[in-house]
PDB file of C-alpha atoms in Angstrom:
ATOM      1  CA  UNK A   1     207.223  15.310 -65.398  1.00 98.00           C
ATOM      2  CA  UNK A   2     204.329  12.713 -64.249  1.00 98.00           C
ATOM      3  CA  UNK A   3     206.070   9.109 -64.434  1.00 96.00           C
ATOM      4  CA  UNK A   4     209.867   8.576 -63.908  1.00 96.00           C
ATOM      5  CA  UNK A   5     210.028   5.345 -65.744  1.00 92.00           C
ATOM      6  CA  UNK A   6     212.760   4.813 -68.329  1.00 90.00           C
ATOM      7  CA  UNK A   7     211.323   7.046 -70.861  1.00 94.00           C
ATOM      8  CA  UNK A   8     210.432   9.467 -67.954  1.00 95.00           C
ATOM      9  CA  UNK A   9     213.766   9.701 -67.185  1.00 95.00           C
ATOM     10  CA  UNK A  10     214.963  10.166 -70.788  1.00 95.00           C
ATOM     11  CA  UNK A  11     212.802  13.222 -71.285  1.00 96.00           C
ATOM     12  CA  UNK A  12     214.156  14.915 -68.118  1.00 97.00           C
ATOM     13  CA  UNK A  13     217.524  14.261 -69.440  1.00 94.00           C
ATOM     14  CA  UNK A  14     217.047  15.716 -72.582  1.00 95.00           C
ATOM     15  CA  UNK A  15     215.199  18.486 -71.452  1.00 95.00           C
ATOM     16  CA  UNK A  16     218.103  19.442 -69.555  1.00 93.00           C
ATOM     17  CA  UNK A  17     219.604  21.218 -72.852  1.00 90.00           C
ATOM     18  CA  UNK A  18     216.133  23.151 -73.522  1.00 94.00           C
ATOM     19  CA  UNK A  19     216.005  25.088 -70.525  1.00 90.00           C
ATOM     20  CA  UNK A  20     215.441  28.604 -72.242  1.00 91.00           C
ATOM     21  CA  UNK A  21     212.247  27.221 -73.411  1.00 95.00           C
ATOM     22  CA  UNK A  22     210.895  25.060 -70.616  1.00 95.00           C
ATOM     23  CA  UNK A  23     212.252  23.381 -67.347  1.00 95.00           C
ATOM     24  CA  UNK A  24     210.952  20.754 -65.404  1.00 96.00           C
ATOM     25  CA  UNK A  25     210.253  22.042 -61.790  1.00 96.00           C
ATOM     26  CA  UNK A  26     209.024  18.705 -60.175  1.00 97.00           C
ATOM     27  CA  UNK A  27     208.043  15.004 -60.768  1.00 97.00           C
ATOM     28  CA  UNK A  28     205.520  12.580 -59.596  1.00 97.00           C
ATOM     29  CA  UNK A  29     206.448   9.126 -59.240  1.00 95.00           C
ATOM     30  CA  UNK A  30     204.646   6.703 -56.847  1.00 89.00           C
ATOM     31  CA  UNK A  31     207.066   3.705 -57.189  1.00 85.00           C
ATOM     32  CA  UNK A  32     210.074   3.830 -54.531  1.00 87.00           C
ATOM     33  CA  UNK A  33     213.697   4.627 -55.993  1.00 86.00           C
ATOM     34  CA  UNK A  34     212.674   8.348 -57.615  1.00 93.00           C
ATOM     35  CA  UNK A  35     214.219  10.313 -54.870  1.00 93.00           C
ATOM     36  CA  UNK A  36     218.023   9.750 -56.295  1.00 93.00           C
ATOM     37  CA  UNK A  37     217.465  10.903 -59.680  1.00 94.00           C
ATOM     38  CA  UNK A  38     215.299  13.808 -58.468  1.00 96.00           C
ATOM     39  CA  UNK A  39     218.114  14.844 -56.418  1.00 95.00           C
ATOM     40  CA  UNK A  40     220.574  14.525 -59.165  1.00 95.00           C
ATOM     41  CA  UNK A  41     218.345  16.421 -61.785  1.00 94.00           C
ATOM     42  CA  UNK A  42     216.923  19.157 -59.206  1.00 94.00           C
ATOM     43  CA  UNK A  43     213.519  17.866 -59.058  1.00 95.00           C
ATOM     44  CA  UNK A  44     210.911  18.357 -56.439  1.00 96.00           C
ATOM     45  CA  UNK A  45     209.677  14.970 -55.955  1.00 96.00           C
ATOM     46  CA  UNK A  46     205.894  15.480 -55.268  1.00 95.00           C
ATOM     47  CA  UNK A  47     203.239  12.818 -53.484  1.00 85.00           C
ATOM     48  CA  UNK A  48     200.406  12.604 -56.146  1.00 94.00           C
ATOM     49  CA  UNK A  49     199.390  13.956 -59.478  1.00 97.00           C
ATOM     50  CA  UNK A  50     196.846  16.471 -57.505  1.00 97.00           C
ATOM     51  CA  UNK A  51     199.554  18.025 -55.919  1.00 96.00           C
ATOM     52  CA  UNK A  52     201.699  18.754 -59.391  1.00 96.00           C
ATOM     53  CA  UNK A  53     197.922  20.174 -60.754  1.00 98.00           C
ATOM     54  CA  UNK A  54     197.880  22.436 -57.639  1.00 96.00           C
ATOM     55  CA  UNK A  55     201.176  23.949 -57.899  1.00 95.00           C
ATOM     56  CA  UNK A  56     201.397  27.112 -58.921  1.00 94.00           C
ATOM     57  CA  UNK A  57     204.676  27.064 -60.818  1.00 92.00           C
ATOM     58  CA  UNK A  58     203.550  24.017 -62.862  1.00 97.00           C
ATOM     59  CA  UNK A  59     201.976  25.487 -66.264  1.00 98.00           C
ATOM     60  CA  UNK A  60     201.982  21.978 -68.246  1.00 98.00           C
ATOM     61  CA  UNK A  61     202.664  18.733 -67.246  1.00 98.00           C
ATOM     62  CA  UNK A  62     203.996  16.094 -69.290  1.00 98.00           C
ATOM     63  CA  UNK A  63     202.627  12.565 -69.159  1.00 98.00           C
ATOM     64  CA  UNK A  64     205.160   9.416 -69.339  1.00 97.00           C
ATOM     65  CA  UNK A  65     202.647   6.893 -67.693  1.00 96.00           C
ATOM     66  CA  UNK A  66     200.793   3.992 -68.729  1.00 94.00           C
ATOM     67  CA  UNK A  67     198.453   4.370 -71.533  1.00 94.00           C
ATOM     68  CA  UNK A  68     194.980   3.454 -69.832  1.00 94.00           C
ATOM     69  CA  UNK A  69     196.209   6.517 -67.211  1.00 96.00           C
ATOM     70  CA  UNK A  70     196.068   9.177 -69.926  1.00 97.00           C
ATOM     71  CA  UNK A  71     192.422  10.299 -70.380  1.00 97.00           C
ATOM     72  CA  UNK A  72     191.805  10.940 -67.144  1.00 98.00           C
ATOM     73  CA  UNK A  73     195.136  12.589 -66.375  1.00 98.00           C
ATOM     74  CA  UNK A  74     194.361  14.492 -69.478  1.00 98.00           C
ATOM     75  CA  UNK A  75     190.871  15.639 -68.163  1.00 98.00           C
ATOM     76  CA  UNK A  76     192.421  16.350 -64.750  1.00 98.00           C
ATOM     77  CA  UNK A  77     195.044  18.485 -66.190  1.00 98.00           C
ATOM     78  CA  UNK A  78     192.229  20.359 -68.440  1.00 98.00           C
ATOM     79  CA  UNK A  79     190.159  21.302 -65.285  1.00 98.00           C
ATOM     80  CA  UNK A  80     193.212  22.755 -63.439  1.00 98.00           C
ATOM     81  CA  UNK A  81     194.310  24.748 -66.346  1.00 98.00           C
ATOM     82  CA  UNK A  82     197.029  23.001 -67.203  1.00 98.00           C
ATOM     83  CA  UNK A  83     198.562  22.294 -70.789  1.00 98.00           C
ATOM     84  CA  UNK A  84     199.382  18.940 -71.709  1.00 98.00           C
ATOM     85  CA  UNK A  85     202.283  16.667 -73.195  1.00 98.00           C
ATOM     86  CA  UNK A  86     200.970  13.196 -73.488  1.00 98.00           C
ATOM     87  CA  UNK A  87     203.221  10.177 -74.523  1.00 97.00           C
ATOM     88  CA  UNK A  88     201.701   8.282 -77.241  1.00 97.00           C
ATOM     89  CA  UNK A  89     199.200   6.631 -77.554  1.00 97.00           C
ATOM     90  CA  UNK A  90     196.816   9.576 -76.425  1.00 98.00           C
ATOM     91  CA  UNK A  91     194.077   7.198 -75.579  1.00 97.00           C
ATOM     92  CA  UNK A  92     193.334   3.752 -76.552  1.00 96.00           C
ATOM     93  CA  UNK A  93     189.784   4.397 -78.332  1.00 97.00           C
ATOM     94  CA  UNK A  94     189.057   7.260 -81.316  1.00 98.00           C
ATOM     95  CA  UNK A  95     186.247   8.262 -78.687  1.00 98.00           C
ATOM     96  CA  UNK A  96     188.857   9.072 -76.195  1.00 98.00           C
ATOM     97  CA  UNK A  97     191.334  10.824 -78.142  1.00 98.00           C
ATOM     98  CA  UNK A  98     188.253  13.247 -79.455  1.00 98.00           C
ATOM     99  CA  UNK A  99     187.563  13.949 -75.647  1.00 98.00           C
ATOM    100  CA  UNK A 100     191.103  14.555 -75.001  1.00 98.00           C
ATOM    101  CA  UNK A 101     191.094  16.893 -78.347  1.00 98.00           C
ATOM    102  CA  UNK A 102     187.728  18.414 -77.593  1.00 98.00           C
ATOM    103  CA  UNK A 103     188.651  19.272 -73.794  1.00 98.00           C
ATOM    104  CA  UNK A 104     192.324  20.873 -74.461  1.00 98.00           C
ATOM    105  CA  UNK A 105     190.481  22.875 -78.002  1.00 98.00           C
ATOM    106  CA  UNK A 106     187.736  24.224 -75.875  1.00 98.00           C
ATOM    107  CA  UNK A 107     189.693  25.061 -72.894  1.00 98.00           C
ATOM    108  CA  UNK A 108     192.366  27.019 -75.014  1.00 98.00           C
ATOM    109  CA  UNK A 109     194.874  24.774 -73.770  1.00 98.00           C
ATOM    110  CA  UNK A 110     197.781  23.122 -75.846  1.00 98.00           C
ATOM    111  CA  UNK A 111     198.192  19.208 -76.390  1.00 98.00           C
ATOM    112  CA  UNK A 112     201.395  18.125 -77.319  1.00 98.00           C
ATOM    113  CA  UNK A 113     201.941  14.266 -78.520  1.00 98.00           C
ATOM    114  CA  UNK A 114     204.901  12.122 -77.680  1.00 97.00           C
ATOM    115  CA  UNK A 115     205.509  11.471 -81.659  1.00 98.00           C
ATOM    116  CA  UNK A 116     208.966  12.432 -81.866  1.00 97.00           C
ATOM    117  CA  UNK A 117     209.726  10.604 -84.965  1.00 97.00           C
ATOM    118  CA  UNK A 118     207.909  13.701 -86.689  1.00 98.00           C
ATOM    119  CA  UNK A 119     211.395  15.687 -85.467  1.00 98.00           C
ATOM    120  CA  UNK A 120     213.752  13.564 -87.081  1.00 97.00           C
ATOM    121  CA  UNK A 121     215.543  15.476 -89.975  1.00 98.00           C
ATOM    122  CA  UNK A 122     215.258  12.774 -92.699  1.00 98.00           C
ATOM    123  CA  UNK A 123     211.729  12.193 -91.604  1.00 98.00           C
ATOM    124  CA  UNK A 124     210.816  15.834 -91.534  1.00 98.00           C
ATOM    125  CA  UNK A 125     212.486  15.953 -94.852  1.00 98.00           C
ATOM    126  CA  UNK A 126     210.170  13.202 -96.250  1.00 98.00           C
ATOM    127  CA  UNK A 127     206.992  14.739 -95.067  1.00 98.00           C
ATOM    128  CA  UNK A 128     207.996  18.244 -96.419  1.00 98.00           C
ATOM    129  CA  UNK A 129     208.371  16.304 -99.697  1.00 98.00           C
ATOM    130  CA  UNK A 130     205.133  14.662 -99.948  1.00 98.00           C
ATOM    131  CA  UNK A 131     203.271  17.881 -99.000  1.00 98.00           C
ATOM    132  CA  UNK A 132     204.588  19.686-101.362  1.00 97.00           C
ATOM    133  CA  UNK A 133     204.269  17.249-104.252  1.00 98.00           C
ATOM    134  CA  UNK A 134     207.949  16.267-104.913  1.00 98.00           C
ATOM    135  CA  UNK A 135     206.910  12.898-104.376  1.00 98.00           C
ATOM    136  CA  UNK A 136     203.918  12.945-106.530  1.00 98.00           C
ATOM    137  CA  UNK A 137     200.830  10.770-105.525  1.00 98.00           C
ATOM    138  CA  UNK A 138     201.487   8.842-102.373  1.00 98.00           C
ATOM    139  CA  UNK A 139     200.827   5.232-103.406  1.00 98.00           C
ATOM    140  CA  UNK A 140     202.256   3.287-100.582  1.00 98.00           C
ATOM    141  CA  UNK A 141     204.182   3.273 -97.341  1.00 98.00           C
ATOM    142  CA  UNK A 142     206.408  -0.015 -95.611  1.00 98.00           C
ATOM    143  CA  UNK A 143     207.904   0.661 -92.040  1.00 98.00           C
ATOM    144  CA  UNK A 144     209.175  -1.605 -89.427  1.00 98.00           C
ATOM    145  CA  UNK A 145     209.894  -0.327 -85.871  1.00 98.00           C
ATOM    146  CA  UNK A 146     210.906  -3.302 -83.821  1.00 98.00           C
ATOM    147  CA  UNK A 147     213.080  -4.160 -80.661  1.00 96.00           C
ATOM    148  CA  UNK A 148     213.603  -6.843 -78.128  1.00 96.00           C
ATOM    149  CA  UNK A 149     213.918  -4.071 -75.134  1.00 93.00           C
ATOM    150  CA  UNK A 150     211.249  -5.440 -73.574  1.00 94.00           C
ATOM    151  CA  UNK A 151     212.619  -9.052 -73.309  1.00 95.00           C
ATOM    152  CA  UNK A 152     214.392  -8.620 -69.633  1.00 90.00           C
ATOM    153  CA  UNK A 153     211.450  -6.603 -68.066  1.00 92.00           C
ATOM    154  CA  UNK A 154     210.139  -7.740 -64.934  1.00 91.00           C
ATOM    155  CA  UNK A 155     206.677  -9.806 -65.454  1.00 91.00           C
ATOM    156  CA  UNK A 156     204.889  -7.144 -63.617  1.00 91.00           C
ATOM    157  CA  UNK A 157     205.687  -4.663 -65.848  1.00 92.00           C
ATOM    158  CA  UNK A 158     202.918  -2.610 -67.160  1.00 91.00           C
ATOM    159  CA  UNK A 159     204.458  -2.858 -70.444  1.00 92.00           C
ATOM    160  CA  UNK A 160     204.058  -6.667 -70.575  1.00 93.00           C
ATOM    161  CA  UNK A 161     200.358  -6.232 -69.458  1.00 93.00           C
ATOM    162  CA  UNK A 162     198.359  -7.239 -72.266  1.00 92.00           C
ATOM    163  CA  UNK A 163     195.475  -5.234 -71.228  1.00 90.00           C
ATOM    164  CA  UNK A 164     197.643  -1.865 -70.955  1.00 91.00           C
ATOM    165  CA  UNK A 165     199.698  -2.567 -74.360  1.00 95.00           C
ATOM    166  CA  UNK A 166     198.145  -5.004 -76.444  1.00 96.00           C
ATOM    167  CA  UNK A 167     199.178  -5.865 -79.708  1.00 97.00           C
ATOM    168  CA  UNK A 168     202.619  -6.981 -79.732  1.00 97.00           C
ATOM    169  CA  UNK A 169     204.639  -3.853 -80.246  1.00 97.00           C
ATOM    170  CA  UNK A 170     202.036  -1.547 -81.178  1.00 97.00           C
ATOM    171  CA  UNK A 171     201.582   0.799 -78.540  1.00 97.00           C
ATOM    172  CA  UNK A 172     205.006   0.917 -77.902  1.00 95.00           C
ATOM    173  CA  UNK A 173     206.742   1.050 -81.371  1.00 97.00           C
ATOM    174  CA  UNK A 174     204.181   0.670 -84.546  1.00 98.00           C
ATOM    175  CA  UNK A 175     201.848   3.799 -83.052  1.00 98.00           C
ATOM    176  CA  UNK A 176     204.825   5.877 -84.680  1.00 98.00           C
ATOM    177  CA  UNK A 177     204.423   4.024 -88.111  1.00 98.00           C
ATOM    178  CA  UNK A 178     200.788   4.574 -88.266  1.00 98.00           C
ATOM    179  CA  UNK A 179     200.857   8.351 -86.855  1.00 98.00           C
ATOM    180  CA  UNK A 180     203.230   9.225 -90.234  1.00 98.00           C
ATOM    181  CA  UNK A 181     201.079   6.666 -92.596  1.00 98.00           C
ATOM    182  CA  UNK A 182     197.901   8.468 -91.795  1.00 98.00           C
ATOM    183  CA  UNK A 183     199.982  11.864 -92.295  1.00 98.00           C
ATOM    184  CA  UNK A 184     200.889  10.570 -95.832  1.00 98.00           C
ATOM    185  CA  UNK A 185     198.032   9.086 -96.598  1.00 98.00           C
ATOM    186  CA  UNK A 186     195.141  10.596 -94.592  1.00 98.00           C
ATOM    187  CA  UNK A 187     192.250   9.033 -92.475  1.00 98.00           C
ATOM    188  CA  UNK A 188     192.259   5.107 -92.789  1.00 98.00           C
ATOM    189  CA  UNK A 189     189.436   3.089 -94.223  1.00 98.00           C
ATOM    190  CA  UNK A 190     190.261  -0.617 -92.755  1.00 98.00           C
ATOM    191  CA  UNK A 191     193.092  -2.819 -91.139  1.00 98.00           C
ATOM    192  CA  UNK A 192     193.910  -6.507 -91.386  1.00 98.00           C
ATOM    193  CA  UNK A 193     196.375  -7.748 -88.888  1.00 98.00           C
ATOM    194  CA  UNK A 194     198.699 -10.816 -87.678  1.00 98.00           C
ATOM    195  CA  UNK A 195     199.463 -10.851 -84.462  1.00 98.00           C
ATOM    196  CA  UNK A 196     201.661 -13.859 -83.027  1.00 97.00           C
ATOM    197  CA  UNK A 197     203.761 -15.144 -80.038  1.00 96.00           C
ATOM    198  CA  UNK A 198     206.768 -16.863 -82.144  1.00 97.00           C
ATOM    199  CA  UNK A 199     209.554 -16.364 -79.693  1.00 96.00           C
ATOM    200  CA  UNK A 200     208.647 -15.111 -76.356  1.00 95.00           C
ATOM    201  CA  UNK A 201     206.026 -15.058 -73.216  1.00 93.00           C
ATOM    202  CA  UNK A 202     205.024 -11.860 -73.741  1.00 96.00           C
ATOM    203  CA  UNK A 203     201.431 -12.318 -73.111  1.00 96.00           C
ATOM    204  CA  UNK A 204     200.199  -9.769 -75.835  1.00 97.00           C
ATOM    205  CA  UNK A 205     202.109 -11.527 -78.387  1.00 97.00           C
ATOM    206  CA  UNK A 206     205.723 -10.294 -79.535  1.00 97.00           C
ATOM    207  CA  UNK A 207     204.982 -10.124 -83.525  1.00 98.00           C
ATOM    208  CA  UNK A 208     202.817  -7.860 -85.226  1.00 98.00           C
ATOM    209  CA  UNK A 209     202.277  -6.905 -89.080  1.00 98.00           C
ATOM    210  CA  UNK A 210     199.276  -4.912 -90.359  1.00 98.00           C
ATOM    211  CA  UNK A 211     197.965  -4.046 -93.302  1.00 98.00           C
ATOM    212  CA  UNK A 212     196.005  -0.444 -94.028  1.00 98.00           C
ATOM    213  CA  UNK A 213     193.778   0.540 -96.471  1.00 98.00           C
ATOM    214  CA  UNK A 214     193.089   4.424 -96.988  1.00 98.00           C
ATOM    215  CA  UNK A 215     189.978   6.627 -97.638  1.00 98.00           C
ATOM    216  CA  UNK A 216     192.019   8.294-100.339  1.00 97.00           C
ATOM    217  CA  UNK A 217     193.535   5.232-101.582  1.00 98.00           C
ATOM    218  CA  UNK A 218     197.149   3.993-101.058  1.00 98.00           C
ATOM    219  CA  UNK A 219     198.058   1.474 -98.550  1.00 98.00           C
ATOM    220  CA  UNK A 220     200.504   1.114 -95.670  1.00 98.00           C
ATOM    221  CA  UNK A 221     202.304  -2.132 -94.146  1.00 98.00           C
ATOM    222  CA  UNK A 222     203.798  -1.596 -90.440  1.00 98.00           C
ATOM    223  CA  UNK A 223     205.531  -4.360 -88.712  1.00 98.00           C
ATOM    224  CA  UNK A 224     205.979  -3.750 -84.796  1.00 98.00           C
ATOM    225  CA  UNK A 225     208.386  -6.932 -83.129  1.00 97.00           C
ATOM    226  CA  UNK A 226     209.287  -7.132 -79.482  1.00 97.00           C
ATOM    227  CA  UNK A 227     211.534  -9.957 -80.026  1.00 97.00           C
ATOM    228  CA  UNK A 228     214.222  -8.844 -82.623  1.00 97.00           C
ATOM    229  CA  UNK A 229     217.251  -6.734 -82.416  1.00 97.00           C
ATOM    230  CA  UNK A 230     216.237  -3.247 -83.070  1.00 97.00           C
ATOM    231  CA  UNK A 231     215.561  -2.242 -86.548  1.00 97.00           C
ATOM    232  CA  UNK A 232     213.621   1.447 -87.518  1.00 98.00           C
ATOM    233  CA  UNK A 233     212.534   1.428 -91.293  1.00 98.00           C
ATOM    234  CA  UNK A 234     210.067   3.692 -92.988  1.00 98.00           C
ATOM    235  CA  UNK A 235     209.593   3.937 -96.692  1.00 98.00           C
ATOM    236  CA  UNK A 236     207.193   6.036 -98.915  1.00 98.00           C
ATOM    237  CA  UNK A 237     206.684   5.446-102.831  1.00 98.00           C
ATOM    238  CA  UNK A 238     205.119   7.878-104.891  1.00 98.00           C
ATOM    239  CA  UNK A 239     204.692   8.161-108.626  1.00 98.00           C
ATOM    240  CA  UNK A 240     207.617  10.691-108.736  1.00 98.00           C
ATOM    241  CA  UNK A 241     209.942   9.408-106.327  1.00 98.00           C
ATOM    242  CA  UNK A 242     210.383   7.220-103.197  1.00 98.00           C
ATOM    243  CA  UNK A 243     212.636   7.783 -99.808  1.00 98.00           C
ATOM    244  CA  UNK A 244     213.355   5.112 -97.060  1.00 98.00           C
ATOM    245  CA  UNK A 245     214.962   6.187 -93.963  1.00 98.00           C
ATOM    246  CA  UNK A 246     216.641   4.166 -91.887  1.00 98.00           C
ATOM    247  CA  UNK A 247     218.003   4.849 -87.981  1.00 97.00           C
ATOM    248  CA  UNK A 248     221.286   3.800 -86.966  1.00 97.00           C
ATOM    249  CA  UNK A 249     220.235   3.079 -83.189  1.00 95.00           C
ATOM    250  CA  UNK A 250     216.906   3.460 -81.326  1.00 92.00           C
ATOM    251  CA  UNK A 251     215.874   7.381 -80.327  1.00 90.00           C
ATOM    252  CA  UNK A 252     216.577   6.693 -76.927  1.00 88.00           C
ATOM    253  CA  UNK A 253     220.160   7.228 -78.175  1.00 90.00           C
ATOM    254  CA  UNK A 254     220.014   8.641 -81.544  1.00 92.00           C
ATOM    255  CA  UNK A 255     222.718   8.134 -83.787  1.00 97.00           C
ATOM    256  CA  UNK A 256     221.820   9.703 -87.157  1.00 98.00           C
ATOM    257  CA  UNK A 257     220.109   7.968 -90.254  1.00 98.00           C
ATOM    258  CA  UNK A 258     220.908   6.482 -93.451  1.00 98.00           C
ATOM    259  CA  UNK A 259     218.117   7.855 -96.675  1.00 98.00           C
ATOM    260  CA  UNK A 260     218.022   6.300 -99.536  1.00 98.00           C
ATOM    261  CA  UNK A 261     216.092   7.933-102.030  1.00 98.00           C
ATOM    262  CA  UNK A 262     215.216   8.257-105.997  1.00 98.00           C
ATOM    263  CA  UNK A 263     213.299  10.263-108.342  1.00 98.00           C
ATOM    264  CA  UNK A 264     211.818   9.865-111.624  1.00 97.00           C
ATOM    265  CA  UNK A 265     214.704   9.720-114.283  1.00 95.00           C
ATOM    266  CA  UNK A 266     217.362   9.961-111.798  1.00 95.00           C
ATOM    267  CA  UNK A 267     220.031   7.074-109.796  1.00 97.00           C
ATOM    268  CA  UNK A 268     219.130   6.112-106.588  1.00 98.00           C
ATOM    269  CA  UNK A 269     221.038   7.859-104.163  1.00 98.00           C
ATOM    270  CA  UNK A 270     222.353   7.506-100.584  1.00 98.00           C
ATOM    271  CA  UNK A 271     222.740   9.877 -97.733  1.00 98.00           C
ATOM    272  CA  UNK A 272     223.632  10.022 -94.057  1.00 98.00           C
ATOM    273  CA  UNK A 273     222.227  12.219 -91.999  1.00 98.00           C
ATOM    274  CA  UNK A 274     224.132  12.804 -88.259  1.00 98.00           C
ATOM    275  CA  UNK A 275     222.120  12.573 -84.826  1.00 97.00           C
ATOM    276  CA  UNK A 276     219.558  14.933 -83.543  1.00 96.00           C
ATOM    277  CA  UNK A 277     217.433  15.149 -80.634  1.00 96.00           C
ATOM    278  CA  UNK A 278     213.932  14.578 -81.801  1.00 96.00           C
ATOM    279  CA  UNK A 279     212.351  14.105 -78.010  1.00 96.00           C
ATOM    280  CA  UNK A 280     213.766  17.428 -77.300  1.00 97.00           C
ATOM    281  CA  UNK A 281     212.838  19.080 -80.131  1.00 97.00           C
ATOM    282  CA  UNK A 282     209.252  18.177 -80.017  1.00 98.00           C
ATOM    283  CA  UNK A 283     208.706  19.544 -76.552  1.00 97.00           C
ATOM    284  CA  UNK A 284     210.362  22.156 -77.635  1.00 98.00           C
ATOM    285  CA  UNK A 285     207.798  22.983 -79.955  1.00 98.00           C
ATOM    286  CA  UNK A 286     205.266  22.184 -77.407  1.00 98.00           C
ATOM    287  CA  UNK A 287     206.534  24.881 -75.374  1.00 98.00           C
ATOM    288  CA  UNK A 288     206.583  27.683 -78.349  1.00 98.00           C
ATOM    289  CA  UNK A 289     202.821  26.869 -78.830  1.00 98.00           C
ATOM    290  CA  UNK A 290     202.207  27.179 -75.033  1.00 98.00           C
ATOM    291  CA  UNK A 291     203.888  30.696 -75.729  1.00 97.00           C
ATOM    292  CA  UNK A 292     201.720  31.200 -78.398  1.00 97.00           C
ATOM    293  CA  UNK A 293     205.038  31.966 -80.828  1.00 97.00           C
ATOM    294  CA  UNK A 294     203.757  28.816 -83.046  1.00 97.00           C
ATOM    295  CA  UNK A 295     201.014  26.325 -84.009  1.00 98.00           C
ATOM    296  CA  UNK A 296     201.798  22.892 -82.690  1.00 98.00           C
ATOM    297  CA  UNK A 297     202.642  20.701 -85.672  1.00 97.00           C
ATOM    298  CA  UNK A 298     200.510  17.744 -84.761  1.00 98.00           C
ATOM    299  CA  UNK A 299     197.216  18.845 -84.982  1.00 98.00           C
ATOM    300  CA  UNK A 300     194.169  17.009 -83.085  1.00 98.00           C
ATOM    301  CA  UNK A 301     192.706  15.746 -85.852  1.00 98.00           C
ATOM    302  CA  UNK A 302     196.177  13.919 -86.861  1.00 98.00           C
ATOM    303  CA  UNK A 303     196.097  12.445 -83.220  1.00 98.00           C
ATOM    304  CA  UNK A 304     192.240  11.397 -83.834  1.00 98.00           C
ATOM    305  CA  UNK A 305     193.228   9.343 -87.131  1.00 98.00           C
ATOM    306  CA  UNK A 306     195.955   7.776 -85.730  1.00 98.00           C
ATOM    307  CA  UNK A 307     194.202   6.599 -82.523  1.00 98.00           C
ATOM    308  CA  UNK A 308     191.161   5.421 -84.644  1.00 98.00           C
ATOM    309  CA  UNK A 309     193.476   3.276 -86.538  1.00 98.00           C
ATOM    310  CA  UNK A 310     195.118   1.902 -83.419  1.00 98.00           C
ATOM    311  CA  UNK A 311     191.575   0.748 -82.142  1.00 98.00           C
ATOM    312  CA  UNK A 312     190.837  -1.177 -85.392  1.00 98.00           C
ATOM    313  CA  UNK A 313     194.158  -2.751 -84.718  1.00 98.00           C
ATOM    314  CA  UNK A 314     193.731  -4.083 -81.607  1.00 98.00           C
ATOM    315  CA  UNK A 315     190.410  -5.452 -82.182  1.00 98.00           C
ATOM    316  CA  UNK A 316     191.759  -7.001 -85.417  1.00 98.00           C
ATOM    317  CA  UNK A 317     195.102  -8.323 -83.484  1.00 97.00           C
ATOM    318  CA  UNK A 318     192.289 -10.398 -81.650  1.00 96.00           C
ATOM    319  CA  UNK A 319     190.113 -11.441 -84.415  1.00 96.00           C
ATOM    320  CA  UNK A 320     192.704 -11.568 -87.543  1.00 95.00           C
ATOM    321  CA  UNK A 321     189.702 -10.397 -89.392  1.00 97.00           C
ATOM    322  CA  UNK A 322     189.379  -7.222 -91.740  1.00 98.00           C
ATOM    323  CA  UNK A 323     188.082  -4.188 -89.094  1.00 98.00           C
ATOM    324  CA  UNK A 324     186.819  -0.857 -90.564  1.00 98.00           C
ATOM    325  CA  UNK A 325     188.044   2.287 -89.281  1.00 98.00           C
ATOM    326  CA  UNK A 326     185.728   3.930 -86.884  1.00 87.00           C
TER     327      UNK A 326
END
């Protein structure tokens, strides 16, 4: 585990229930204060990333590190022959994503991605319904994934650095929404973004909405705000039906989902889905791919398409203009 901040510690904790599949054996964290956590969880605390890559009992690295470090850390892992699971976003540019995907593919290494939303049972069901035609022609996505968790962070935290995490909540939460949107609608054509600072001093802005058009037709509206109580809603609309999924709580501590749906000629239905642990399930799928038991379900093309959208959203957040997706 590389990085023992908020999310790195969450990942270590949930992986204690996945030891038949993978086991975290060591950690890298340069900031002071990690010794107690590592002792509590039976991890060897290493001095630096290079030491982890040189360790013979490390088959893969999990990167829970600042976004700007991902590209070089992936390249270093590939050079050392290690599989890579990278927290989102994979890179900050499409070119960076293409390089990371190509390096892993050419070396025969698995590249996993921290898009745990795909492993939430109702979201997985939604994607399956779209893929097998039950929703008909997909027309539109509406989605919001926002919270106020960062308002209490120390101003020096990298998550509040506009160059590290630009465009309000885009790299923290919105990136999940664009991943799902591109999975449903394919490569994007262009984006237009409104990004403002309305309720805080967060340097990258606290309120963002993006309108995305896709090459194959269809649109997505996504919102990623950093100054409102938690909300997570993803809805997809097709000619034969629609599905809306609402989270009861942040994925940090899943509490289940409320799913509302309708099909042509049927009444609206509301169902509840119990809690699951999609962060763990994503990493278990990564481990199965490393062992060659199954293909990892998030493809390199999926990753590249999503980062292409992110790059254009960052540009449009600064200009307010329509930006073509590369």
